[in-house]
């Protein structure tokens, strides 16, 4: 059984909708279980995110997908607090070689969603993870999936607070892609970090 963890913050609920679509897409692949963790304000005390049980669970996951709405050109502060708290996992490279991917939602078409996806990508690179982007050139002519054309991750546009059908399909595709890659390509986790001797 392969485990995909979704760690995300959702303010209005649109990023949560995207996480649910990703989970449904992942579950189309046999032998896949999805763990969802929605960051809430109560997880953050004096500006610091704390949930040791979550980090213990993430250590066991085969893939971790990060999600946040795009606020003011980047991820939400609540997600950033989680990312900052992941430094203990970083120092031991506990997420090294796990698959990673990202998703975001913005209120406008030019809302800098790519900046949030870049932030999530850099976070994964800090942890030595293997990034899974989109594999869909669609959206140029066919707006029924990936209409924003982002290849770095799944991105949604929610001027009404609800994801469009195309954004839901895009998110589901990302979940299915990550789950399929887990089934076909072994991920080497738990291996010691190479020595520079």
PDB file of C-alpha atoms in Angstrom:
ATOM      1  CA  UNK A   1       0.000   0.000   0.000  1.00  0.00           C
ATOM      2  CA  UNK A   2       1.329   3.418  -1.006  1.00  0.00           C
ATOM      3  CA  UNK A   3       0.446   6.477   1.067  1.00  0.00           C
ATOM      4  CA  UNK A   4       0.000   9.984  -0.294  1.00  0.00           C
ATOM      5  CA  UNK A   5      -0.197  12.770   2.278  1.00  0.00           C
ATOM      6  CA  UNK A   6      -1.940  16.048   1.461  1.00  0.00           C
ATOM      7  CA  UNK A   7      -0.891  18.922   3.712  1.00  0.00           C
ATOM      8  CA  UNK A   8      -2.642  22.179   2.975  1.00  0.00           C
ATOM      9  CA  UNK A   9      -4.238  25.310   4.311  1.00  0.00           C
ATOM     10  CA  UNK A  10      -7.625  26.442   3.024  1.00  0.00           C
ATOM     11  CA  UNK A  11      -9.239  29.692   4.054  1.00  0.00           C
ATOM     12  CA  UNK A  12     -12.388  29.937   1.945  1.00  0.00           C
ATOM     13  CA  UNK A  13     -12.632  26.205   1.226  1.00  0.00           C
ATOM     14  CA  UNK A  14     -11.510  26.290  -2.421  1.00  0.00           C
ATOM     15  CA  UNK A  15      -8.078  24.790  -1.675  1.00  0.00           C
ATOM     16  CA  UNK A  16      -9.872  22.095   0.324  1.00  0.00           C
ATOM     17  CA  UNK A  17     -12.000  21.352  -2.751  1.00  0.00           C
ATOM     18  CA  UNK A  18      -8.808  20.952  -4.743  1.00  0.00           C
ATOM     19  CA  UNK A  19      -7.340  18.611  -2.110  1.00  0.00           C
ATOM     20  CA  UNK A  20     -10.480  16.466  -2.258  1.00  0.00           C
ATOM     21  CA  UNK A  21     -10.233  16.260  -6.056  1.00  0.00           C
ATOM     22  CA  UNK A  22      -6.577  15.238  -5.784  1.00  0.00           C
ATOM     23  CA  UNK A  23      -7.511  12.538  -3.273  1.00  0.00           C
ATOM     24  CA  UNK A  24     -10.218  11.189  -5.581  1.00  0.00           C
ATOM     25  CA  UNK A  25      -7.785  11.092  -8.481  1.00  0.00           C
ATOM     26  CA  UNK A  26      -5.180   9.270  -6.402  1.00  0.00           C
ATOM     27  CA  UNK A  27      -7.687   6.658  -5.295  1.00  0.00           C
ATOM     28  CA  UNK A  28      -8.280   5.586  -8.901  1.00  0.00           C
ATOM     29  CA  UNK A  29      -4.955   3.770  -8.623  1.00  0.00           C
ATOM     30  CA  UNK A  30      -5.126   0.455  -6.748  1.00  0.00           C
ATOM     31  CA  UNK A  31      -3.208   0.117  -3.522  1.00  0.00           C
ATOM     32  CA  UNK A  32      -3.239   3.836  -2.747  1.00  0.00           C
ATOM     33  CA  UNK A  33      -4.354   5.450   0.490  1.00  0.00           C
ATOM     34  CA  UNK A  34      -4.604   9.184   1.037  1.00  0.00           C
ATOM     35  CA  UNK A  35      -3.962  10.995   4.304  1.00  0.00           C
ATOM     36  CA  UNK A  36      -5.379  14.525   4.479  1.00  0.00           C
ATOM     37  CA  UNK A  37      -4.179  17.172   6.899  1.00  0.00           C
ATOM     38  CA  UNK A  38      -5.857  20.562   6.735  1.00  0.00           C
ATOM     39  CA  UNK A  39      -3.862  23.164   8.652  1.00  0.00           C
ATOM     40  CA  UNK A  40      -6.021  25.268  10.992  1.00  0.00           C
ATOM     41  CA  UNK A  41      -5.227  28.361  13.006  1.00  0.00           C
ATOM     42  CA  UNK A  42      -5.262  26.443  16.273  1.00  0.00           C
ATOM     43  CA  UNK A  43      -2.197  24.509  15.062  1.00  0.00           C
ATOM     44  CA  UNK A  44      -0.174  27.712  15.329  1.00  0.00           C
ATOM     45  CA  UNK A  45       0.788  29.021  18.759  1.00  0.00           C
ATOM     46  CA  UNK A  46       2.781  32.239  19.078  1.00  0.00           C
ATOM     47  CA  UNK A  47       3.508  32.090  15.369  1.00  0.00           C
ATOM     48  CA  UNK A  48       4.893  28.528  15.454  1.00  0.00           C
ATOM     49  CA  UNK A  49       3.200  25.480  13.932  1.00  0.00           C
ATOM     50  CA  UNK A  50       3.349  22.414  16.168  1.00  0.00           C
ATOM     51  CA  UNK A  51       2.023  18.918  15.506  1.00  0.00           C
ATOM     52  CA  UNK A  52       4.569  16.158  16.221  1.00  0.00           C
ATOM     53  CA  UNK A  53       2.056  13.460  15.242  1.00  0.00           C
ATOM     54  CA  UNK A  54       1.703  14.969  11.778  1.00  0.00           C
ATOM     55  CA  UNK A  55       5.444  15.015  11.203  1.00  0.00           C
ATOM     56  CA  UNK A  56       5.685  11.391  12.395  1.00  0.00           C
ATOM     57  CA  UNK A  57       2.982  10.444   9.864  1.00  0.00           C
ATOM     58  CA  UNK A  58       4.689  12.351   7.056  1.00  0.00           C
ATOM     59  CA  UNK A  59       7.874  10.415   7.762  1.00  0.00           C
ATOM     60  CA  UNK A  60       5.982   7.245   6.769  1.00  0.00           C
ATOM     61  CA  UNK A  61       4.284   8.659   3.652  1.00  0.00           C
ATOM     62  CA  UNK A  62       5.531   7.776   0.171  1.00  0.00           C
ATOM     63  CA  UNK A  63       4.528  11.147  -1.296  1.00  0.00           C
ATOM     64  CA  UNK A  64       3.638  14.529   0.188  1.00  0.00           C
ATOM     65  CA  UNK A  65       1.567  17.083  -1.710  1.00  0.00           C
ATOM     66  CA  UNK A  66       1.624  20.663  -0.465  1.00  0.00           C
ATOM     67  CA  UNK A  67      -1.263  23.085  -0.954  1.00  0.00           C
ATOM     68  CA  UNK A  68      -2.074  26.683  -0.155  1.00  0.00           C
ATOM     69  CA  UNK A  69      -4.202  29.462  -1.547  1.00  0.00           C
ATOM     70  CA  UNK A  70      -2.227  32.255  -3.135  1.00  0.00           C
ATOM     71  CA  UNK A  71      -2.386  35.324  -0.914  1.00  0.00           C
ATOM     72  CA  UNK A  72      -0.544  38.511  -1.861  1.00  0.00           C
ATOM     73  CA  UNK A  73       1.626  36.680  -4.371  1.00  0.00           C
ATOM     74  CA  UNK A  74       2.626  33.680  -2.267  1.00  0.00           C
ATOM     75  CA  UNK A  75       1.460  30.956   0.113  1.00  0.00           C
ATOM     76  CA  UNK A  76      -0.718  31.719   3.106  1.00  0.00           C
ATOM     77  CA  UNK A  77       1.040  32.477   6.397  1.00  0.00           C
ATOM     78  CA  UNK A  78      -0.581  29.408   7.962  1.00  0.00           C
ATOM     79  CA  UNK A  79       1.062  27.147   5.385  1.00  0.00           C
ATOM     80  CA  UNK A  80       4.366  28.991   5.738  1.00  0.00           C
ATOM     81  CA  UNK A  81       4.266  28.276   9.485  1.00  0.00           C
ATOM     82  CA  UNK A  82       4.006  24.548   8.705  1.00  0.00           C
ATOM     83  CA  UNK A  83       6.850  24.814   6.178  1.00  0.00           C
ATOM     84  CA  UNK A  84       9.077  26.575   8.709  1.00  0.00           C
ATOM     85  CA  UNK A  85       8.318  23.887  11.287  1.00  0.00           C
ATOM     86  CA  UNK A  86       9.423  21.195   8.834  1.00  0.00           C
ATOM     87  CA  UNK A  87      13.040  22.207   9.436  1.00  0.00           C
ATOM     88  CA  UNK A  88      13.552  19.260  11.814  1.00  0.00           C
ATOM     89  CA  UNK A  89      12.620  16.901   8.980  1.00  0.00           C
ATOM     90  CA  UNK A  90      14.925  18.887   6.709  1.00  0.00           C
ATOM     91  CA  UNK A  91      17.945  18.599   9.007  1.00  0.00           C
ATOM     92  CA  UNK A  92      17.657  14.814   9.015  1.00  0.00           C
ATOM     93  CA  UNK A  93      16.520  14.677   5.364  1.00  0.00           C
ATOM     94  CA  UNK A  94      13.565  12.610   6.526  1.00  0.00           C
ATOM     95  CA  UNK A  95      11.576  13.370   3.373  1.00  0.00           C
ATOM     96  CA  UNK A  96      14.481  12.720   1.007  1.00  0.00           C
ATOM     97  CA  UNK A  97      13.465  10.898  -2.206  1.00  0.00           C
ATOM     98  CA  UNK A  98       9.742  11.046  -1.441  1.00  0.00           C
ATOM     99  CA  UNK A  99       7.579  12.247  -4.298  1.00  0.00           C
ATOM    100  CA  UNK A 100       6.252  15.784  -3.929  1.00  0.00           C
ATOM    101  CA  UNK A 101       3.783  17.981  -5.788  1.00  0.00           C
ATOM    102  CA  UNK A 102       1.899  21.203  -5.194  1.00  0.00           C
ATOM    103  CA  UNK A 103      -1.450  22.865  -5.680  1.00  0.00           C
ATOM    104  CA  UNK A 104      -2.850  26.348  -5.225  1.00  0.00           C
ATOM    105  CA  UNK A 105      -5.929  28.450  -5.816  1.00  0.00           C
ATOM    106  CA  UNK A 106      -6.171  32.150  -6.586  1.00  0.00           C
ATOM    107  CA  UNK A 107      -8.969  34.629  -7.013  1.00  0.00           C
ATOM    108  CA  UNK A 108      -7.835  36.028 -10.339  1.00  0.00           C
ATOM    109  CA  UNK A 109      -6.299  34.680 -13.523  1.00  0.00           C
ATOM    110  CA  UNK A 110      -3.127  36.704 -13.007  1.00  0.00           C
ATOM    111  CA  UNK A 111      -3.018  36.206  -9.254  1.00  0.00           C
ATOM    112  CA  UNK A 112       0.613  35.024  -9.039  1.00  0.00           C
ATOM    113  CA  UNK A 113      -0.362  31.384  -8.489  1.00  0.00           C
ATOM    114  CA  UNK A 114       2.923  30.455 -10.169  1.00  0.00           C
ATOM    115  CA  UNK A 115       4.794  32.180  -7.316  1.00  0.00           C
ATOM    116  CA  UNK A 116       3.068  29.918  -4.798  1.00  0.00           C
ATOM    117  CA  UNK A 117       3.817  26.822  -6.876  1.00  0.00           C
ATOM    118  CA  UNK A 118       7.457  27.912  -7.091  1.00  0.00           C
ATOM    119  CA  UNK A 119       7.550  28.299  -3.305  1.00  0.00           C
ATOM    120  CA  UNK A 120       6.152  24.771  -2.850  1.00  0.00           C
ATOM    121  CA  UNK A 121       8.689  23.434  -5.352  1.00  0.00           C
ATOM    122  CA  UNK A 122      11.593  25.070  -3.508  1.00  0.00           C
ATOM    123  CA  UNK A 123      10.303  23.668  -0.202  1.00  0.00           C
ATOM    124  CA  UNK A 124      10.355  20.170  -1.713  1.00  0.00           C
ATOM    125  CA  UNK A 125      13.861  20.732  -3.102  1.00  0.00           C
ATOM    126  CA  UNK A 126      15.059  21.814   0.346  1.00  0.00           C
ATOM    127  CA  UNK A 127      13.890  18.437   1.607  1.00  0.00           C
ATOM    128  CA  UNK A 128      15.573  16.486  -1.209  1.00  0.00           C
ATOM    129  CA  UNK A 129      12.227  15.367  -2.603  1.00  0.00           C
ATOM    130  CA  UNK A 130      11.395  14.395  -6.194  1.00  0.00           C
ATOM    131  CA  UNK A 131       8.951  16.879  -7.749  1.00  0.00           C
ATOM    132  CA  UNK A 132       6.039  15.725  -9.890  1.00  0.00           C
ATOM    133  CA  UNK A 133       4.687  18.385 -12.219  1.00  0.00           C
ATOM    134  CA  UNK A 134       1.810  18.281 -14.632  1.00  0.00           C
ATOM    135  CA  UNK A 135       2.178  16.277 -17.834  1.00  0.00           C
ATOM    136  CA  UNK A 136      -0.527  18.001 -19.800  1.00  0.00           C
ATOM    137  CA  UNK A 137      -0.080  20.365 -22.711  1.00  0.00           C
ATOM    138  CA  UNK A 138      -3.849  20.741 -22.717  1.00  0.00           C
ATOM    139  CA  UNK A 139      -5.338  24.098 -21.954  1.00  0.00           C
ATOM    140  CA  UNK A 140      -3.904  25.817 -24.988  1.00  0.00           C
ATOM    141  CA  UNK A 141      -6.733  24.734 -27.268  1.00  0.00           C
ATOM    142  CA  UNK A 142      -8.864  22.641 -24.894  1.00  0.00           C
ATOM    143  CA  UNK A 143      -9.961  24.554 -21.789  1.00  0.00           C
ATOM    144  CA  UNK A 144     -11.696  21.553 -20.196  1.00  0.00           C
ATOM    145  CA  UNK A 145      -8.553  20.702 -18.197  1.00  0.00           C
ATOM    146  CA  UNK A 146      -5.561  22.748 -16.985  1.00  0.00           C
ATOM    147  CA  UNK A 147      -7.008  25.981 -18.398  1.00  0.00           C
ATOM    148  CA  UNK A 148      -4.336  28.074 -16.643  1.00  0.00           C
ATOM    149  CA  UNK A 149      -1.602  26.093 -18.375  1.00  0.00           C
ATOM    150  CA  UNK A 150       0.599  25.682 -15.303  1.00  0.00           C
ATOM    151  CA  UNK A 151       3.003  22.747 -15.566  1.00  0.00           C
ATOM    152  CA  UNK A 152       4.647  23.126 -12.147  1.00  0.00           C
ATOM    153  CA  UNK A 153       1.515  22.008 -10.276  1.00  0.00           C
ATOM    154  CA  UNK A 154      -2.266  22.151 -10.146  1.00  0.00           C
ATOM    155  CA  UNK A 155      -3.692  25.645 -10.075  1.00  0.00           C
ATOM    156  CA  UNK A 156      -7.244  26.861  -9.728  1.00  0.00           C
ATOM    157  CA  UNK A 157      -9.018  30.149 -10.361  1.00  0.00           C
ATOM    158  CA  UNK A 158     -11.938  30.883  -8.051  1.00  0.00           C
ATOM    159  CA  UNK A 159     -13.537  34.288  -8.615  1.00  0.00           C
ATOM    160  CA  UNK A 160     -16.798  32.898  -7.158  1.00  0.00           C
ATOM    161  CA  UNK A 161     -15.189  30.798  -4.398  1.00  0.00           C
ATOM    162  CA  UNK A 162     -15.900  27.538  -6.229  1.00  0.00           C
ATOM    163  CA  UNK A 163     -13.536  25.570  -8.426  1.00  0.00           C
ATOM    164  CA  UNK A 164     -14.529  25.150 -12.050  1.00  0.00           C
ATOM    165  CA  UNK A 165     -15.014  21.667 -13.479  1.00  0.00           C
ATOM    166  CA  UNK A 166     -11.749  22.129 -15.381  1.00  0.00           C
ATOM    167  CA  UNK A 167      -9.846  22.933 -12.170  1.00  0.00           C
ATOM    168  CA  UNK A 168     -11.351  19.882 -10.436  1.00  0.00           C
ATOM    169  CA  UNK A 169     -10.271  17.677 -13.354  1.00  0.00           C
ATOM    170  CA  UNK A 170      -6.783  19.197 -13.284  1.00  0.00           C
ATOM    171  CA  UNK A 171      -6.431  18.466  -9.557  1.00  0.00           C
ATOM    172  CA  UNK A 172      -7.744  14.915  -9.977  1.00  0.00           C
ATOM    173  CA  UNK A 173      -5.236  14.360 -12.766  1.00  0.00           C
ATOM    174  CA  UNK A 174      -2.368  15.417 -10.498  1.00  0.00           C
ATOM    175  CA  UNK A 175      -3.512  12.983  -7.802  1.00  0.00           C
ATOM    176  CA  UNK A 176      -3.795  10.172 -10.334  1.00  0.00           C
ATOM    177  CA  UNK A 177      -0.362  10.978 -11.781  1.00  0.00           C
ATOM    178  CA  UNK A 178       1.394  10.912  -8.408  1.00  0.00           C
ATOM    179  CA  UNK A 179      -0.336   7.663  -7.417  1.00  0.00           C
ATOM    180  CA  UNK A 180       0.525   6.034 -10.749  1.00  0.00           C
ATOM    181  CA  UNK A 181       4.173   7.035 -10.423  1.00  0.00           C
ATOM    182  CA  UNK A 182       4.286   5.534  -6.940  1.00  0.00           C
ATOM    183  CA  UNK A 183       3.041   2.222  -8.353  1.00  0.00           C
ATOM    184  CA  UNK A 184       5.501   2.041 -11.225  1.00  0.00           C
ATOM    185  CA  UNK A 185       8.661   3.660  -9.891  1.00  0.00           C
ATOM    186  CA  UNK A 186      10.211   2.587  -6.639  1.00  0.00           C
ATOM    187  CA  UNK A 187      11.014   5.497  -4.357  1.00  0.00           C
ATOM    188  CA  UNK A 188      14.178   5.055  -2.338  1.00  0.00           C
ATOM    189  CA  UNK A 189      13.473   6.481   1.094  1.00  0.00           C
ATOM    190  CA  UNK A 190      15.282   5.869   4.317  1.00  0.00           C
ATOM    191  CA  UNK A 191      18.641   5.574   2.554  1.00  0.00           C
ATOM    192  CA  UNK A 192      21.425   7.418   4.331  1.00  0.00           C
ATOM    193  CA  UNK A 193      22.420  10.810   2.985  1.00  0.00           C
ATOM    194  CA  UNK A 194      25.600  10.372   0.924  1.00  0.00           C
ATOM    195  CA  UNK A 195      28.800  11.323   2.692  1.00  0.00           C
ATOM    196  CA  UNK A 196      31.123  13.930   1.218  1.00  0.00           C
ATOM    197  CA  UNK A 197      34.225  12.132   2.501  1.00  0.00           C
TER     198      UNK A 197
END
